[in-house]
Coordinates of N, CA, C and O and ligand atoms in Angstrom, one line a residue:
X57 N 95.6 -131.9 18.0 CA 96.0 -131.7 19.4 C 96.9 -132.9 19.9 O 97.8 -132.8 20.7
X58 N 96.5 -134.1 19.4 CA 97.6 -135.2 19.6 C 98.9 -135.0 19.9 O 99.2 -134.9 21.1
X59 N 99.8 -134.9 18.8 CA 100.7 -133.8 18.5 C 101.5 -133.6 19.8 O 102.6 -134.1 20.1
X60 N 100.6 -132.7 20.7 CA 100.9 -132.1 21.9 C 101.1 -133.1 22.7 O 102.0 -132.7 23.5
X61 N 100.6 -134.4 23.2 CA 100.2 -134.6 23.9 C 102.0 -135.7 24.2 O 102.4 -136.0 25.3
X62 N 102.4 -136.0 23.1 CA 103.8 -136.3 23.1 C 105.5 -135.4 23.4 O 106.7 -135.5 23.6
X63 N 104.7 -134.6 23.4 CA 106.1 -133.4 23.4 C 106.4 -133.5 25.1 O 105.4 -133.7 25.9
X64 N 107.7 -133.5 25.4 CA 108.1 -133.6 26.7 C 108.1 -132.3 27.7 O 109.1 -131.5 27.4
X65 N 107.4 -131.9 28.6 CA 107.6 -130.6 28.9 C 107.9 -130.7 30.1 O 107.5 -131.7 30.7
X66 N 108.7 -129.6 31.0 CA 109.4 -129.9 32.3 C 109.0 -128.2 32.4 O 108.9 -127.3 31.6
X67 N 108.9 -128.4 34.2 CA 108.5 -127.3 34.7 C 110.3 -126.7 35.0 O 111.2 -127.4 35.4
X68 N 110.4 -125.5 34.7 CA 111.7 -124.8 35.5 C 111.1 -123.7 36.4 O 110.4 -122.7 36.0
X69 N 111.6 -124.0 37.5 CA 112.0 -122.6 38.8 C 113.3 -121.5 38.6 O 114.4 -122.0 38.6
X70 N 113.2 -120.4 38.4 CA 114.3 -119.8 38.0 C 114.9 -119.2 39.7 O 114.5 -119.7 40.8
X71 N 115.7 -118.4 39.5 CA 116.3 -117.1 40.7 C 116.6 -117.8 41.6 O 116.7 -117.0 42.6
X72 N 117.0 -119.4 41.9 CA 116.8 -120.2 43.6 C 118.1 -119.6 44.5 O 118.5 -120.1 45.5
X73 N 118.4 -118.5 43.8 CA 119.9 -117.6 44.7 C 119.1 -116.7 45.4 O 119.5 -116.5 46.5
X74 N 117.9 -116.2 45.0 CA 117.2 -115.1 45.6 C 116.3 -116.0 46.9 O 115.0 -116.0 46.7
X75 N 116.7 -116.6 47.9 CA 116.5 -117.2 48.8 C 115.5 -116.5 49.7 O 114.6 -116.9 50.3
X76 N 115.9 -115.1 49.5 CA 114.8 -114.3 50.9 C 113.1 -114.1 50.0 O 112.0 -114.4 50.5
X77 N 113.5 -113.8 48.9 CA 112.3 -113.7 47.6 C 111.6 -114.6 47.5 O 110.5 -114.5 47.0
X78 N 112.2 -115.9 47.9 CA 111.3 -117.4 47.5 C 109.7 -117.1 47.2 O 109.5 -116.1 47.9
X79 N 108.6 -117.6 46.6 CA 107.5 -117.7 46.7 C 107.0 -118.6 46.3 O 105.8 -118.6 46.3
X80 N 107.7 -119.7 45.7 CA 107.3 -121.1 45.2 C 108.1 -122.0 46.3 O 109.4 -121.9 46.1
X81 N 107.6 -122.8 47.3 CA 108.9 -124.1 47.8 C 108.6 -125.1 46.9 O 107.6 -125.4 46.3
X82 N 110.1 -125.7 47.1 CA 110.3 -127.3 46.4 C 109.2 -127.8 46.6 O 108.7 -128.6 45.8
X83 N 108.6 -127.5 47.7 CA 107.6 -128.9 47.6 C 106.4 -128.8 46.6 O 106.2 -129.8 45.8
X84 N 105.4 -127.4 46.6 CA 104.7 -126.8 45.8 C 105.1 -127.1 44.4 O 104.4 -127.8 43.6
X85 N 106.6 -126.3 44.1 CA 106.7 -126.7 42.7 C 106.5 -127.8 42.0 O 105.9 -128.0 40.9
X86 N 107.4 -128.7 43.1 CA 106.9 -130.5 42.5 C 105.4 -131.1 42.7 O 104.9 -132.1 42.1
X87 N 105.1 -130.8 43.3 CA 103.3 -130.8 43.2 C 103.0 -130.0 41.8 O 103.0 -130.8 40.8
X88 N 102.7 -128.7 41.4 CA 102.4 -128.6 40.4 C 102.9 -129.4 39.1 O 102.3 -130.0 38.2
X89 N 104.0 -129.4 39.2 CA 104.7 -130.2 38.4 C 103.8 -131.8 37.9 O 103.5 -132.4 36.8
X90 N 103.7 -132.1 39.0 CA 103.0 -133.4 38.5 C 101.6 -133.3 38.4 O 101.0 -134.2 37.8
X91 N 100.7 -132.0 39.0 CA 99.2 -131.7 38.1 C 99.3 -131.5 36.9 O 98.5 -131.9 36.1
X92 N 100.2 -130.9 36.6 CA 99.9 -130.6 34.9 C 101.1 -131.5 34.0 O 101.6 -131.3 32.9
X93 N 101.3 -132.5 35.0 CA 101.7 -133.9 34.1 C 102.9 -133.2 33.3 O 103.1 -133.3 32.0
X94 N 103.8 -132.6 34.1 CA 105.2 -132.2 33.6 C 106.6 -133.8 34.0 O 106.8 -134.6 34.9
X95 N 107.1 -133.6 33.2 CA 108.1 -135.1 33.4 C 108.8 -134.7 34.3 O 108.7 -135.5 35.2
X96 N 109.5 -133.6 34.8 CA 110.5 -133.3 35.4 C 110.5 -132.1 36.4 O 109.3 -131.8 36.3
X97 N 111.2 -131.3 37.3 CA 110.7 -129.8 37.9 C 112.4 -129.2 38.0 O 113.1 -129.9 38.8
X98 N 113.0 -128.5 37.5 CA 113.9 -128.1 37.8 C 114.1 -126.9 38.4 O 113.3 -126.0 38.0
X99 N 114.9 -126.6 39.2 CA 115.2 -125.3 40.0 C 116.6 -124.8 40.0 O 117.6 -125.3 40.5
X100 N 116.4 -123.6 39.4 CA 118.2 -123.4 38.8 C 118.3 -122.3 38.8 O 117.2 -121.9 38.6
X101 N 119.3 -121.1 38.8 CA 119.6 -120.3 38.8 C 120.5 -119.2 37.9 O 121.2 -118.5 38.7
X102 N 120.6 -118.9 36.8 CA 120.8 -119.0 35.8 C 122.1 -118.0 36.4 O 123.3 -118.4 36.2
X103 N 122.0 -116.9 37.2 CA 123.2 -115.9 37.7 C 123.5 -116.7 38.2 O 124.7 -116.3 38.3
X104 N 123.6 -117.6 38.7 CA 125.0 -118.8 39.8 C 125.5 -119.5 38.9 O 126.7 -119.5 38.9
X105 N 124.8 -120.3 37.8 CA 124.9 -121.5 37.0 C 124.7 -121.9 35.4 O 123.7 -122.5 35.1
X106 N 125.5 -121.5 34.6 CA 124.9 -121.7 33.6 C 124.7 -123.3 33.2 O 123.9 -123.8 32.4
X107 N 125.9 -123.8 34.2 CA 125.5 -125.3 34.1 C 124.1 -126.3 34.3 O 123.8 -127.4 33.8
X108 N 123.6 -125.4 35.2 CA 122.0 -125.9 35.2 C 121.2 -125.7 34.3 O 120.4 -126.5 34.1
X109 N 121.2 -124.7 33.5 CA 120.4 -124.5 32.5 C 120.9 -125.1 31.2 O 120.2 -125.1 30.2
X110 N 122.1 -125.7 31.1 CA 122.7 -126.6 30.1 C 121.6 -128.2 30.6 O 121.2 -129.1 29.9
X111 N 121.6 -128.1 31.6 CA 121.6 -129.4 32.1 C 119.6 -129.9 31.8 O 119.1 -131.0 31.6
X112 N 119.1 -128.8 32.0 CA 117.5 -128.4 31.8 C 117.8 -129.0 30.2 O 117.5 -130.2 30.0
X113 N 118.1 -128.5 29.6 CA 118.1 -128.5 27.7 C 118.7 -130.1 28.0 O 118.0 -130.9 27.4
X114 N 119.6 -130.7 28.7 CA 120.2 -132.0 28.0 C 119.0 -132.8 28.4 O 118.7 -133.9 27.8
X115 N 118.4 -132.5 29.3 CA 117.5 -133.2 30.1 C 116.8 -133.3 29.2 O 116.7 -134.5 29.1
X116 N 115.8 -132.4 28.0 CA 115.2 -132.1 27.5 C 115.0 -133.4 26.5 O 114.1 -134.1 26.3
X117 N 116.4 -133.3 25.8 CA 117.0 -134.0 24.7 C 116.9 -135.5 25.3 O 116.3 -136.4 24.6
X118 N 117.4 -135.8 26.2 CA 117.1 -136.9 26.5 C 115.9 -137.6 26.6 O 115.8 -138.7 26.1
X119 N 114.7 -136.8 27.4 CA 113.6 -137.2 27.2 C 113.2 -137.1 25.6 O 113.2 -138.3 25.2
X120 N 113.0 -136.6 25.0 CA 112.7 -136.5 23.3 C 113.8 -137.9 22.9 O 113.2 -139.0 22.6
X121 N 114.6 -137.9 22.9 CA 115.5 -139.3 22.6 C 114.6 -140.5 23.3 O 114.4 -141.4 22.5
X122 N 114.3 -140.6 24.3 CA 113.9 -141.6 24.8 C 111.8 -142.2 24.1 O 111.3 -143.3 24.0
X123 N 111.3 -140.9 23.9 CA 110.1 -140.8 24.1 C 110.0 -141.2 22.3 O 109.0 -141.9 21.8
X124 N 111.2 -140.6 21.3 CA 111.1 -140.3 19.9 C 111.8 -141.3 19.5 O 111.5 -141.7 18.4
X125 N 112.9 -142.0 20.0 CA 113.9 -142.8 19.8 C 114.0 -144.3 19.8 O 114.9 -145.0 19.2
X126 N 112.9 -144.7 20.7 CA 113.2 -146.1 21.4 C 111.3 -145.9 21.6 O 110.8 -145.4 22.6
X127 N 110.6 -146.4 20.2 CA 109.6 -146.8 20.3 C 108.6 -148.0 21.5 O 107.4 -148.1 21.9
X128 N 109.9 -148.9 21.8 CA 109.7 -149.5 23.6 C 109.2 -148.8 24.4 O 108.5 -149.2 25.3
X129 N 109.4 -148.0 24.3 CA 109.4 -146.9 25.6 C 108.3 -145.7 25.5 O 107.9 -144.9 26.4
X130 N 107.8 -145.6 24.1 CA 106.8 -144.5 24.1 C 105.7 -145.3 25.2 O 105.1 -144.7 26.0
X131 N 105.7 -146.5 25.1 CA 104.4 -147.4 25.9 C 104.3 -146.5 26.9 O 103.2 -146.0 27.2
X132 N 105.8 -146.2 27.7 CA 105.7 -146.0 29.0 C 105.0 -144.4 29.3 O 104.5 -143.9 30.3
X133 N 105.1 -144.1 28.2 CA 105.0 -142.4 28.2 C 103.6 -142.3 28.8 O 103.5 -141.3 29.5
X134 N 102.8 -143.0 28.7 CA 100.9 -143.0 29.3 C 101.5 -143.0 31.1 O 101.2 -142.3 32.1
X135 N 102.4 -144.1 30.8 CA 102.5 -144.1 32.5 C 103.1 -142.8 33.0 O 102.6 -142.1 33.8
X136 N 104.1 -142.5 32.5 CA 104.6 -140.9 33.2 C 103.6 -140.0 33.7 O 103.8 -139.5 34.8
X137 N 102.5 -139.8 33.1 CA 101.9 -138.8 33.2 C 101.3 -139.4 34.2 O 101.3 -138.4 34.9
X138 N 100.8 -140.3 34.9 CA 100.8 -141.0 36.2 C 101.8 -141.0 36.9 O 102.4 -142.0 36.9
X139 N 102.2 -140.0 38.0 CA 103.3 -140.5 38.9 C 103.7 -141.3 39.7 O 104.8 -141.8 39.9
X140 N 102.7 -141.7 40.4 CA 102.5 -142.1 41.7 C 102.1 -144.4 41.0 O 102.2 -145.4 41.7
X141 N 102.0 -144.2 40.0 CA 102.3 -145.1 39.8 C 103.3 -146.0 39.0 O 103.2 -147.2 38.7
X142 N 104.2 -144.9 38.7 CA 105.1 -145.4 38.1 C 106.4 -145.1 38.9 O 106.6 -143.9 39.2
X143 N 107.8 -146.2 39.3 CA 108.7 -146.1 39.5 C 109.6 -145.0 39.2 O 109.9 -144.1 40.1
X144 N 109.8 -145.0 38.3 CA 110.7 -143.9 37.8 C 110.4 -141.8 37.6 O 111.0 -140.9 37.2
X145 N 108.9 -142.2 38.2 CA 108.6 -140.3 38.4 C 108.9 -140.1 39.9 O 108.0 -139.4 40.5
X146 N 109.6 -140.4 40.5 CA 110.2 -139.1 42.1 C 110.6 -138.5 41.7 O 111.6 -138.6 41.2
X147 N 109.9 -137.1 41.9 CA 110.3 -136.1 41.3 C 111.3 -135.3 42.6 O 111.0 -135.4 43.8
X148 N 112.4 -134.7 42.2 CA 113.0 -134.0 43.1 C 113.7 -132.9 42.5 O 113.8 -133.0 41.3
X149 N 114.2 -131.9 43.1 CA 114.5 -130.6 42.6 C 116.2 -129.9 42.4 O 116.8 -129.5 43.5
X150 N 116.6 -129.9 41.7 CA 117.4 -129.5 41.0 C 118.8 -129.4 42.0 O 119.9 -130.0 41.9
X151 N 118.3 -128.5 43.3 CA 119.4 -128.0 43.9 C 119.7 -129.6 44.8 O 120.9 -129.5 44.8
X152 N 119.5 -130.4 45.2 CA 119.7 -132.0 45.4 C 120.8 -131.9 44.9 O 121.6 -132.3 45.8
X153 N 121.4 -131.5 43.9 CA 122.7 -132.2 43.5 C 123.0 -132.2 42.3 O 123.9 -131.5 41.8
X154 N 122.1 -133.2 41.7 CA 121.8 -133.7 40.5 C 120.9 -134.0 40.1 O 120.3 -135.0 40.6
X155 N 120.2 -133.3 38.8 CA 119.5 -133.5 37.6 C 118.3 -134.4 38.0 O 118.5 -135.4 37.3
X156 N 116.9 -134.8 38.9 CA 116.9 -136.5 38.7 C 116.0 -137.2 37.3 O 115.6 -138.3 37.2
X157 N 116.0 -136.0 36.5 CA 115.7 -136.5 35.4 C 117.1 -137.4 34.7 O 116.8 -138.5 34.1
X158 N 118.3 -137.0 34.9 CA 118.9 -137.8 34.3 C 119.1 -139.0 34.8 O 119.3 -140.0 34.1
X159 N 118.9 -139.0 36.4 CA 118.9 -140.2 36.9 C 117.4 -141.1 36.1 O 117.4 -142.3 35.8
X160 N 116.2 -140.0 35.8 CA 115.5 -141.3 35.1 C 115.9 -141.7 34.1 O 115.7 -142.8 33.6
X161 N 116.6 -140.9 33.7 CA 117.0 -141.3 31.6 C 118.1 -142.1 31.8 O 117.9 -143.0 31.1
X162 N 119.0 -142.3 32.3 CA 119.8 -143.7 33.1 C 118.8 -144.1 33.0 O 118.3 -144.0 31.9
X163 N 118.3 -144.7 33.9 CA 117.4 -145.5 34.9 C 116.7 -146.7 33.2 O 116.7 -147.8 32.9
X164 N 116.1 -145.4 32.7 CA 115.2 -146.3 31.1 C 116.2 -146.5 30.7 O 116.4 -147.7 30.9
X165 N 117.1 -146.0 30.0 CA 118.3 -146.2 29.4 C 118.8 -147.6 29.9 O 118.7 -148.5 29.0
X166 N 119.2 -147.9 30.9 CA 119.7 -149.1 31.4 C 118.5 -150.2 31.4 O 118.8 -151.4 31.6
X167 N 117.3 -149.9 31.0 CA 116.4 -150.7 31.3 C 116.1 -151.4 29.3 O 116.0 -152.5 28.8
X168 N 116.2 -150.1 28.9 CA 115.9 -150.4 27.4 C 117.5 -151.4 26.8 O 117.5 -152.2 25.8
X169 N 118.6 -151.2 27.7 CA 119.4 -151.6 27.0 C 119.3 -153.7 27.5 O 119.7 -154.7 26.8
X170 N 118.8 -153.7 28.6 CA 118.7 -154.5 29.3 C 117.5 -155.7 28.6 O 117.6 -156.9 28.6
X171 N 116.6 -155.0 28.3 CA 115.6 -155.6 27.6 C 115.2 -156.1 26.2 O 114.4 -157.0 25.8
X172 N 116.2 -155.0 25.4 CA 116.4 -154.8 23.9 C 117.8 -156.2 23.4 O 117.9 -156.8 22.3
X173 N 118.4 -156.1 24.4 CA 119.9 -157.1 23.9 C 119.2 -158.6 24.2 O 119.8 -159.7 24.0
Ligands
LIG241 N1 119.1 -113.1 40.9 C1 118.8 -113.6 39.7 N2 118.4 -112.8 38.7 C2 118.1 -113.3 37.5 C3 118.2 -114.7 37.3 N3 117.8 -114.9 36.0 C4 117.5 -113.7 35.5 N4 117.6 -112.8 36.4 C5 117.4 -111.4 36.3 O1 116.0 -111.2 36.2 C6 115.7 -110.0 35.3 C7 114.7 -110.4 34.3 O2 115.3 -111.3 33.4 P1 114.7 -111.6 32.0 O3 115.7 -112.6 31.3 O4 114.4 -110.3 31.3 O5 113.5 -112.5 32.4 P2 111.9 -112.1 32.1 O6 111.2 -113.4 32.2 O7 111.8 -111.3 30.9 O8 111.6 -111.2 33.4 P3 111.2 -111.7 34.8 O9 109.7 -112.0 34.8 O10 111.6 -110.6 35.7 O11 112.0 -113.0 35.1 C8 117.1 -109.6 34.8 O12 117.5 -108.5 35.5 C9 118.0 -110.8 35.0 O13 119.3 -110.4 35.2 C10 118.7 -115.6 38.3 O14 118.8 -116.8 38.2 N5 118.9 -115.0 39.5

């Protein structure tokens, strides 16, 4: 079961075009999101955007890069699953703008390069 306990998993919200339908809000979602110790929550729409669902998968890869890649940084992986005490889990949701998983993967990214040189 170990194994598992490294694999990066993110919650996705699908349909956020079907606005009258809603039955999960942002806020909910990102609450579960962080009970079941998901890294990220995305909310995307796959008939509006295929670019968000590109962006779910890079997100993915990034975290696996980060978590698989830069053995520094597995340390932190205990902390993620802690939100509330770690910097870098604000979780926020998709329609914002932008990704904020990528802003975490920046965020370590700049930190690992910062640390490592
Ligand atoms: N409005 C809207 N419809 C979507 C979206 N994504 C999928 N659908 C539609 O939802 C229906 C089910 O899609 P599937 O890909 O079969 O998904 P599923 O998980 O098997 O079924 P669901 O439980 O209904 O989501 C199809 O008619 C899709 O066209 C979306 O982002 N917005």
């Amino acid at each position: 079961m170990d194994c598992f306990n490294d694999v990066p998993v993110v919650l996705v919200g699908n349909k956020t075009d079907q606005l009258g339908d809603r039955m999960i809000s942002t806020e909910d979602g990102t609450r579960r999101c962080r009970e079941i110790g998901c890294l990220c929550f995305h909310e995307i729409s796959i008939r509006e955007s295929i670019e968000q669902v590109w962006t779910v998968f890079k997100d993915v890869y990034h975290l696996w890069k980060i978590h698989y890649k830069m053995p520094k940084l597995k340390r932190s992986s205990t902390e993620i699953q802690s939100p509330d005490s770690h910097p870098l889990l604000s979780f926020s949701s998709f329609s914002n703008g932008k990704s904020i998983i990528s802003v975490m993967s920046d965020m370590i990214l700049k930190d690992v390069k910062g640390s490592a040189l």
